[in-house]
GROMACS .gro file of C-alpha atoms in nm:
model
  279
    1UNK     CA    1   0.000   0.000   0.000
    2UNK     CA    2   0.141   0.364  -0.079
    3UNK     CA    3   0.170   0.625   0.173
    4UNK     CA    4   0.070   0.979   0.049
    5UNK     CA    5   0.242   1.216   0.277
    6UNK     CA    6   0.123   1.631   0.231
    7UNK     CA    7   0.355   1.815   0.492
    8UNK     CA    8   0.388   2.152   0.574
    9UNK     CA    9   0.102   2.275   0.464
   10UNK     CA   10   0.003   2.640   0.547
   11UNK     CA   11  -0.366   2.680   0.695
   12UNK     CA   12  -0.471   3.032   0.742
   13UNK     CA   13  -0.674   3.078   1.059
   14UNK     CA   14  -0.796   3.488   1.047
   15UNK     CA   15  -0.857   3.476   1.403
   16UNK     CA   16  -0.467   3.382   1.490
   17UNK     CA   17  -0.214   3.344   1.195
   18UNK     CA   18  -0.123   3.100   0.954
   19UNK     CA   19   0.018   2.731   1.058
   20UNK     CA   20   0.146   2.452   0.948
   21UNK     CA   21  -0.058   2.082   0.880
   22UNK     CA   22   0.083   1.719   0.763
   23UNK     CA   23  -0.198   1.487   0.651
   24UNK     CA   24  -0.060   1.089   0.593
   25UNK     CA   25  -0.327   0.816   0.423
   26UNK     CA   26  -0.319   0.533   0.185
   27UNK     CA   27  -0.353   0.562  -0.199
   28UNK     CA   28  -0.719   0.465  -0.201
   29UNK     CA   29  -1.030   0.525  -0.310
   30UNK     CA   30  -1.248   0.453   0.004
   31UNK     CA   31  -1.327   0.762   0.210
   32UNK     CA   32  -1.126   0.711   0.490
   33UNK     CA   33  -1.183   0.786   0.893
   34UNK     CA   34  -1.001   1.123   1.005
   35UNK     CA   35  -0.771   1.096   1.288
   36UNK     CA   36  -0.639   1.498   1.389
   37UNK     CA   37  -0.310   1.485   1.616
   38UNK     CA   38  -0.282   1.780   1.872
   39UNK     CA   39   0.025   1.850   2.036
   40UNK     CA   40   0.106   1.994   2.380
   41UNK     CA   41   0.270   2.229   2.601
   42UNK     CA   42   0.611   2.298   2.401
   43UNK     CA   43   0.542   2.056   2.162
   44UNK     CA   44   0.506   2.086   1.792
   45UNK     CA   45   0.400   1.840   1.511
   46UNK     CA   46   0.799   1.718   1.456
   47UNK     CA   47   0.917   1.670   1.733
   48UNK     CA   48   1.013   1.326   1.803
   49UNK     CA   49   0.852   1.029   1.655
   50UNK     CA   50   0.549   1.146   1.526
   51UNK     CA   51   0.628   1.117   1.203
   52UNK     CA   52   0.684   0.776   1.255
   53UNK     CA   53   0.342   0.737   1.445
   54UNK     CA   54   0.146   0.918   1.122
   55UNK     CA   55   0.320   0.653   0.913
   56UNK     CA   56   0.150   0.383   1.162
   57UNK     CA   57  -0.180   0.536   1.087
   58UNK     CA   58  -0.157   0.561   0.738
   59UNK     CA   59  -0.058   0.212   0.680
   60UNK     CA   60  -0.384   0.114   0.926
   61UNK     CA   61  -0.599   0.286   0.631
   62UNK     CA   62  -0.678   0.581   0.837
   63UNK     CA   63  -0.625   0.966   0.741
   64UNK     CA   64  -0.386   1.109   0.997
   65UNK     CA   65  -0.334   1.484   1.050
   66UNK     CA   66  -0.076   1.663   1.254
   67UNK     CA   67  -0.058   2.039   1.265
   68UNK     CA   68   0.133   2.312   1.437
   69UNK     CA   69  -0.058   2.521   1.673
   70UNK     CA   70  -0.048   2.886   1.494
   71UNK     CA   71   0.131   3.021   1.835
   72UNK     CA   72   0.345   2.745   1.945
   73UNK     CA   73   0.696   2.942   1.932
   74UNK     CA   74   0.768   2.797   1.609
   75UNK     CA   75   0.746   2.932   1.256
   76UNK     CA   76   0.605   2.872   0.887
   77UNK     CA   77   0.952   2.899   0.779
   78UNK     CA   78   1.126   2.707   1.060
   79UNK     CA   79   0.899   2.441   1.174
   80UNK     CA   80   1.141   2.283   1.384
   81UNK     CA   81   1.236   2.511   1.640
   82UNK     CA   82   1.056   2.774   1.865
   83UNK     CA   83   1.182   3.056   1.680
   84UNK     CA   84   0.887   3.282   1.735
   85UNK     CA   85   0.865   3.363   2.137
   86UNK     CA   86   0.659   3.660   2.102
   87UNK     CA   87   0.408   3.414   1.944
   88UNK     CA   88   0.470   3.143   2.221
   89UNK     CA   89   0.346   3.434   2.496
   90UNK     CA   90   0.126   3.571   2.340
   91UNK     CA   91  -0.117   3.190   2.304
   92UNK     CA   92  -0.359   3.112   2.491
   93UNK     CA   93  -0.672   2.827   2.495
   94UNK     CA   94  -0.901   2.993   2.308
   95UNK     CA   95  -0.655   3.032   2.012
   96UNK     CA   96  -0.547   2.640   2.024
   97UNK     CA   97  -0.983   2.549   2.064
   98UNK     CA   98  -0.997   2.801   1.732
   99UNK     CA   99  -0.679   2.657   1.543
  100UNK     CA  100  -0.804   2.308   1.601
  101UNK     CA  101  -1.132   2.430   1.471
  102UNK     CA  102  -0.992   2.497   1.170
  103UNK     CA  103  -0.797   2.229   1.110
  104UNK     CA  104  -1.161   1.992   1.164
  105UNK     CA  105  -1.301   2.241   0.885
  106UNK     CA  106  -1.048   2.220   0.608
  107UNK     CA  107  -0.979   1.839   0.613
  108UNK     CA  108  -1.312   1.711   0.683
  109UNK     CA  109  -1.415   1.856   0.322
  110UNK     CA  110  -1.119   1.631   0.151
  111UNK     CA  111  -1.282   1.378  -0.119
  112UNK     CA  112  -1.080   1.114   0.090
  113UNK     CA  113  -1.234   1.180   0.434
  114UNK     CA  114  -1.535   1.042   0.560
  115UNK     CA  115  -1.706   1.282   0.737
  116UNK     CA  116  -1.882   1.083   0.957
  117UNK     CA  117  -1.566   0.933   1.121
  118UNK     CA  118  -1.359   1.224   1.309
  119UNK     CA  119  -1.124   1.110   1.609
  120UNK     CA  120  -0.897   1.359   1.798
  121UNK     CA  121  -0.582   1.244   1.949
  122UNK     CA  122  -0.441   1.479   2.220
  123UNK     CA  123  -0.140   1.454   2.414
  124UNK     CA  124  -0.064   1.641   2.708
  125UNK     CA  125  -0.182   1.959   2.706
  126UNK     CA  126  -0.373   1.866   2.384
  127UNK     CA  127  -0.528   1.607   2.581
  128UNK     CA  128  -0.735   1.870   2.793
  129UNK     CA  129  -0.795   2.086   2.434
  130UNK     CA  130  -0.929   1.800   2.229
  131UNK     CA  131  -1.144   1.654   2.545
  132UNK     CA  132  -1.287   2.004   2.544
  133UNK     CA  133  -1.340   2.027   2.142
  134UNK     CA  134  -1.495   1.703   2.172
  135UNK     CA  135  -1.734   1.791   2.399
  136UNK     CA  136  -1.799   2.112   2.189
  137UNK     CA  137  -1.826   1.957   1.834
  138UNK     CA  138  -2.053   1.723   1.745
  139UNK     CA  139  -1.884   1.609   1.427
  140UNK     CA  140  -1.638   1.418   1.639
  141UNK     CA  141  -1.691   1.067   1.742
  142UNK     CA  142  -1.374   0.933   1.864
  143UNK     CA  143  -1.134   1.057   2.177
  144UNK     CA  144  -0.800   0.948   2.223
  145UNK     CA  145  -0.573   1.071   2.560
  146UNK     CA  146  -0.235   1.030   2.570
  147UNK     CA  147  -0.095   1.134   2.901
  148UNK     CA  148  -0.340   1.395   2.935
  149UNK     CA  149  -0.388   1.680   3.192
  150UNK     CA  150  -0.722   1.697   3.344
  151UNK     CA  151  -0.752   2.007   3.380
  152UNK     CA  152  -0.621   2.323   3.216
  153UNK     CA  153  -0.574   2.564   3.543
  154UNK     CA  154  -0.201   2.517   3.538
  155UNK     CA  155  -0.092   2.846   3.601
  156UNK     CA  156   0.125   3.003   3.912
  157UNK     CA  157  -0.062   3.035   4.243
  158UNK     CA  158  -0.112   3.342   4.539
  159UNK     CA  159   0.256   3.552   4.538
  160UNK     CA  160   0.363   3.417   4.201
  161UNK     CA  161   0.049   3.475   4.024
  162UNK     CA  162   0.015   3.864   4.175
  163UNK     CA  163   0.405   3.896   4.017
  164UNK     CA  164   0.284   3.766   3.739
  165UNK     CA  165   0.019   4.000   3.720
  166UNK     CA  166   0.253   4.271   3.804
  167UNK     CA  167   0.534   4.211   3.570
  168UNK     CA  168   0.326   4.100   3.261
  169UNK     CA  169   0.531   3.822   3.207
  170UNK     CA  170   0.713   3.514   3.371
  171UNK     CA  171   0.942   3.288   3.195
  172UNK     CA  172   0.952   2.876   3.213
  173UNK     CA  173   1.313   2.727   3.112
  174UNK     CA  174   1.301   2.468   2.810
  175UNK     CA  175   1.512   2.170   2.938
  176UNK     CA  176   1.573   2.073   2.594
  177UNK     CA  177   1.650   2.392   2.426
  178UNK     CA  178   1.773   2.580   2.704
  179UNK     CA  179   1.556   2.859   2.598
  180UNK     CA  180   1.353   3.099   2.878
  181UNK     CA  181   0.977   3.112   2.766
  182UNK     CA  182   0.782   3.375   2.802
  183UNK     CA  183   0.411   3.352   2.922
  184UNK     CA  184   0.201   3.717   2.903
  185UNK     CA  185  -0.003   3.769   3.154
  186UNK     CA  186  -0.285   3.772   2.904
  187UNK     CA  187  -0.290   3.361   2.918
  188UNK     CA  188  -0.444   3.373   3.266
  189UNK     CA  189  -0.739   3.614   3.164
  190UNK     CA  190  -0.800   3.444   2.840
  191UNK     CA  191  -0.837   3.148   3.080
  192UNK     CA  192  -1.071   3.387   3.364
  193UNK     CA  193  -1.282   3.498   3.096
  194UNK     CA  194  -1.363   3.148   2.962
  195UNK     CA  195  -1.303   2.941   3.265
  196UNK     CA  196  -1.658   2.734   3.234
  197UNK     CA  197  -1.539   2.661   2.870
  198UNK     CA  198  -1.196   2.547   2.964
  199UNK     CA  199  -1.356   2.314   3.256
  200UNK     CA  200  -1.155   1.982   3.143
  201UNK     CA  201  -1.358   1.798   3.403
  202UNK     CA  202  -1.726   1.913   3.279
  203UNK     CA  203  -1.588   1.846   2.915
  204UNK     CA  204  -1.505   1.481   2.991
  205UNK     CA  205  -1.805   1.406   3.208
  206UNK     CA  206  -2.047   1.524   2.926
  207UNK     CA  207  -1.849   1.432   2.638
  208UNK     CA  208  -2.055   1.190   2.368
  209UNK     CA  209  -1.746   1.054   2.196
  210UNK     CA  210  -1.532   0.720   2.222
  211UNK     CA  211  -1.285   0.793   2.456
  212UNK     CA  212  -0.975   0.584   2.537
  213UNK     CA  213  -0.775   0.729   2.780
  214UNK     CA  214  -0.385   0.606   2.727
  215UNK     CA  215  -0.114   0.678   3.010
  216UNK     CA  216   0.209   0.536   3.140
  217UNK     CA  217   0.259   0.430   3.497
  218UNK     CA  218   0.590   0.600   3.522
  219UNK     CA  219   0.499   0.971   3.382
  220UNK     CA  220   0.696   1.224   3.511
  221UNK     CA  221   0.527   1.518   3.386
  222UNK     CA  222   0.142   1.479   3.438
  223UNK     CA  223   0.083   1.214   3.708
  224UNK     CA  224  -0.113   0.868   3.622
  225UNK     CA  225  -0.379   0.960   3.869
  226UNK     CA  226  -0.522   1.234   3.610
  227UNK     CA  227  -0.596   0.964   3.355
  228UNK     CA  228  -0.764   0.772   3.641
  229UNK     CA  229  -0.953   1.096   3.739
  230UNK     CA  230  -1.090   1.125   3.371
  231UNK     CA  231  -1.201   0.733   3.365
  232UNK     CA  232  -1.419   0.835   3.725
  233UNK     CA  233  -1.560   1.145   3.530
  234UNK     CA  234  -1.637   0.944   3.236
  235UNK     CA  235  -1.704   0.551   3.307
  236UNK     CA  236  -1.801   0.471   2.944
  237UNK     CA  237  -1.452   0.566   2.885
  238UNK     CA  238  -1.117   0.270   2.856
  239UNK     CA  239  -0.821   0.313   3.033
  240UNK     CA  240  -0.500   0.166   2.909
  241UNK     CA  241  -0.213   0.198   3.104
  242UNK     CA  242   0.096   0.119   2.979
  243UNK     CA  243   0.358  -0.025   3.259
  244UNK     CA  244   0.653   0.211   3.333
  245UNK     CA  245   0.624   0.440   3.019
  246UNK     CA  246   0.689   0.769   3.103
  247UNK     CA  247   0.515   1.129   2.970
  248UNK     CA  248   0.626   1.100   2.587
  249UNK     CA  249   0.608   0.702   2.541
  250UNK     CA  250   0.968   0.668   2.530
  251UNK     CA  251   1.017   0.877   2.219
  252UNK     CA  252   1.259   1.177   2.284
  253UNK     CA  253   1.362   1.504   2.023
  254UNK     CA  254   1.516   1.389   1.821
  255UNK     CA  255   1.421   1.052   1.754
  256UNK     CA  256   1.685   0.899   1.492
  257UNK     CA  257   1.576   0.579   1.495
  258UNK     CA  258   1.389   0.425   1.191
  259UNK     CA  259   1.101   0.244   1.440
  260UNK     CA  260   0.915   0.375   1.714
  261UNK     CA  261   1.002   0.308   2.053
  262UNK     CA  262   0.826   0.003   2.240
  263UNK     CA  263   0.607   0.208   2.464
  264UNK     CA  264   0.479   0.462   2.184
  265UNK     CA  265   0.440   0.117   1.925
  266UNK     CA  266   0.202  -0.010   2.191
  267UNK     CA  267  -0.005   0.334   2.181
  268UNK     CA  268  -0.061   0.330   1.851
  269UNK     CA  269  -0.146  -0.030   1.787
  270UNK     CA  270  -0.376   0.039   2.095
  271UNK     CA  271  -0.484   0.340   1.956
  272UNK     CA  272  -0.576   0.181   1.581
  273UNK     CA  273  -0.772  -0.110   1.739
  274UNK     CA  274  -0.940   0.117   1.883
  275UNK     CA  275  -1.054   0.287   1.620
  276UNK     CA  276  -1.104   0.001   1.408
  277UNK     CA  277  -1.365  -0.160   1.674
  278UNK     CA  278  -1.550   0.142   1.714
  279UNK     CA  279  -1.569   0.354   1.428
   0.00000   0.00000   0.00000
């Protein structure tokens, strides 16, 4: 079977700026179930093995996207680093629920797409944005976790959130990149203004969707007792737990290797049946 692979793709989005999209399916002429990737906190569409994960997809007969969120730090011209940290500061929720919105708009209208099949994947962060879409969009039908948050009100607290307030800005070091990155105050009162909205907890309890709810035992960064919190708020929902896999599935940027690794292979066969049984 033949891969098509359409990367870096520009999507205009008036409401924020343009982006970038990848879209991976099989040379075929069945319309084909869309699967939409969404990234998380410091993350972007490249970065480690999700290439290799698309590919997965693809092969499974299924119409993967993965897309840049407009203000992630990186750029149209440089995809592949965060470039842009005016951009990074200056996002907020309501720009990645709009983005996201218009990435559902433009593919769902491809000849290959079937319409009537739409699954979000969201990891991290993007976990708590596509639970949240989900519950807001009735064209989707599928929910997949992946060492999600469960909730979005991650934000300093009492003296650190007045000096935030105060200053404008505070500044999170990238472990990777060694980069300090900014965060406007603006963030927290995009959140205050639309805090019922950005209620990840109300979003899963009500959500309609298949949900599978995928998280390792060992992750460092958002504890395993959020994807059990999510499975309470929503019991039609399956948990998979993956022994010892930490926040990113074993996959790390970059990822040289020409397979995935074992944890994130697991995922995505998980992830596929999945899919396959319920759609």
């Amino acid at each position: 079977m033949d891969i098509i692979k359409k990367q870096n793709m520009i999507i205009s989005n008036p409401e924020t700026k343009d982006f970038l999209a990848d879209a991976f399916y099989p040379e075929t002429h069945e319309k084909l179930p869309l699967v939409i990737f969404v990234h998380g906190y410091k993350g972007y569409k490249d970065w480690g093995a999700w290439n290799l994960m698309g590919e997965k997809f693809a092969e499974a007969g299924l119409f993967f996207v993965k897309f840049n969120f407009s203000h992630n730090g990186t750029t149209i011209q440089d995809p592949y680093h965060f470039s842009d940290l005016e951009a990074f500061g200056n996002n907020n929720y309501s720009k990645e629920l709009s983005d996201l919105d218009v990435i559902i708009d433009y593919f769902i209208k491809d000849p290959k797409v079937d319409e009537q099949k739409v699954i979000l994947i969201g990891h991290s962060r993007g976990g708590g944005i596509a639970v949240i879409k989900t519950f807001e969009d009735e064209r989707i039908n599928g929910l997949i976790t992946l060492a999600s948050v469960d909730t979005l009100e991650r934000f300093p607290k009492d003296k650190d959130l007045q000096k935030w307030k105060e200053r404008g800005v505070f500044y999170v070091l990238n472990g990777r990149t060694k980069q300090e990155m900014p965060h406007y105050y603006q963030f927290h009162e995009d959140f205050e203004q639309n805090a019922l909205r950005f209620d990840v907890e109300r979003a899963a309890e009500m959500a309609m969707a298949h949900f599978l709810i995928i998280h390792g035992t060992h992750d460092e960064s958002v504890s395993v007792k959020s994807a059990h919190h999510l499975h309470i708020l929503n019991p039609n929902s399956e948990l998979f737990l993956i022994e010892n896999a930490n926040h990113t599935f074993g996959a790390k940027e970059p990822w040289e290797e020409k397979h995935l690794p074992a944890d994130l292979d697991t995922l995505t066969k998980k992830c596929i049946d999945f899919i396959q049984q319920n759609m």
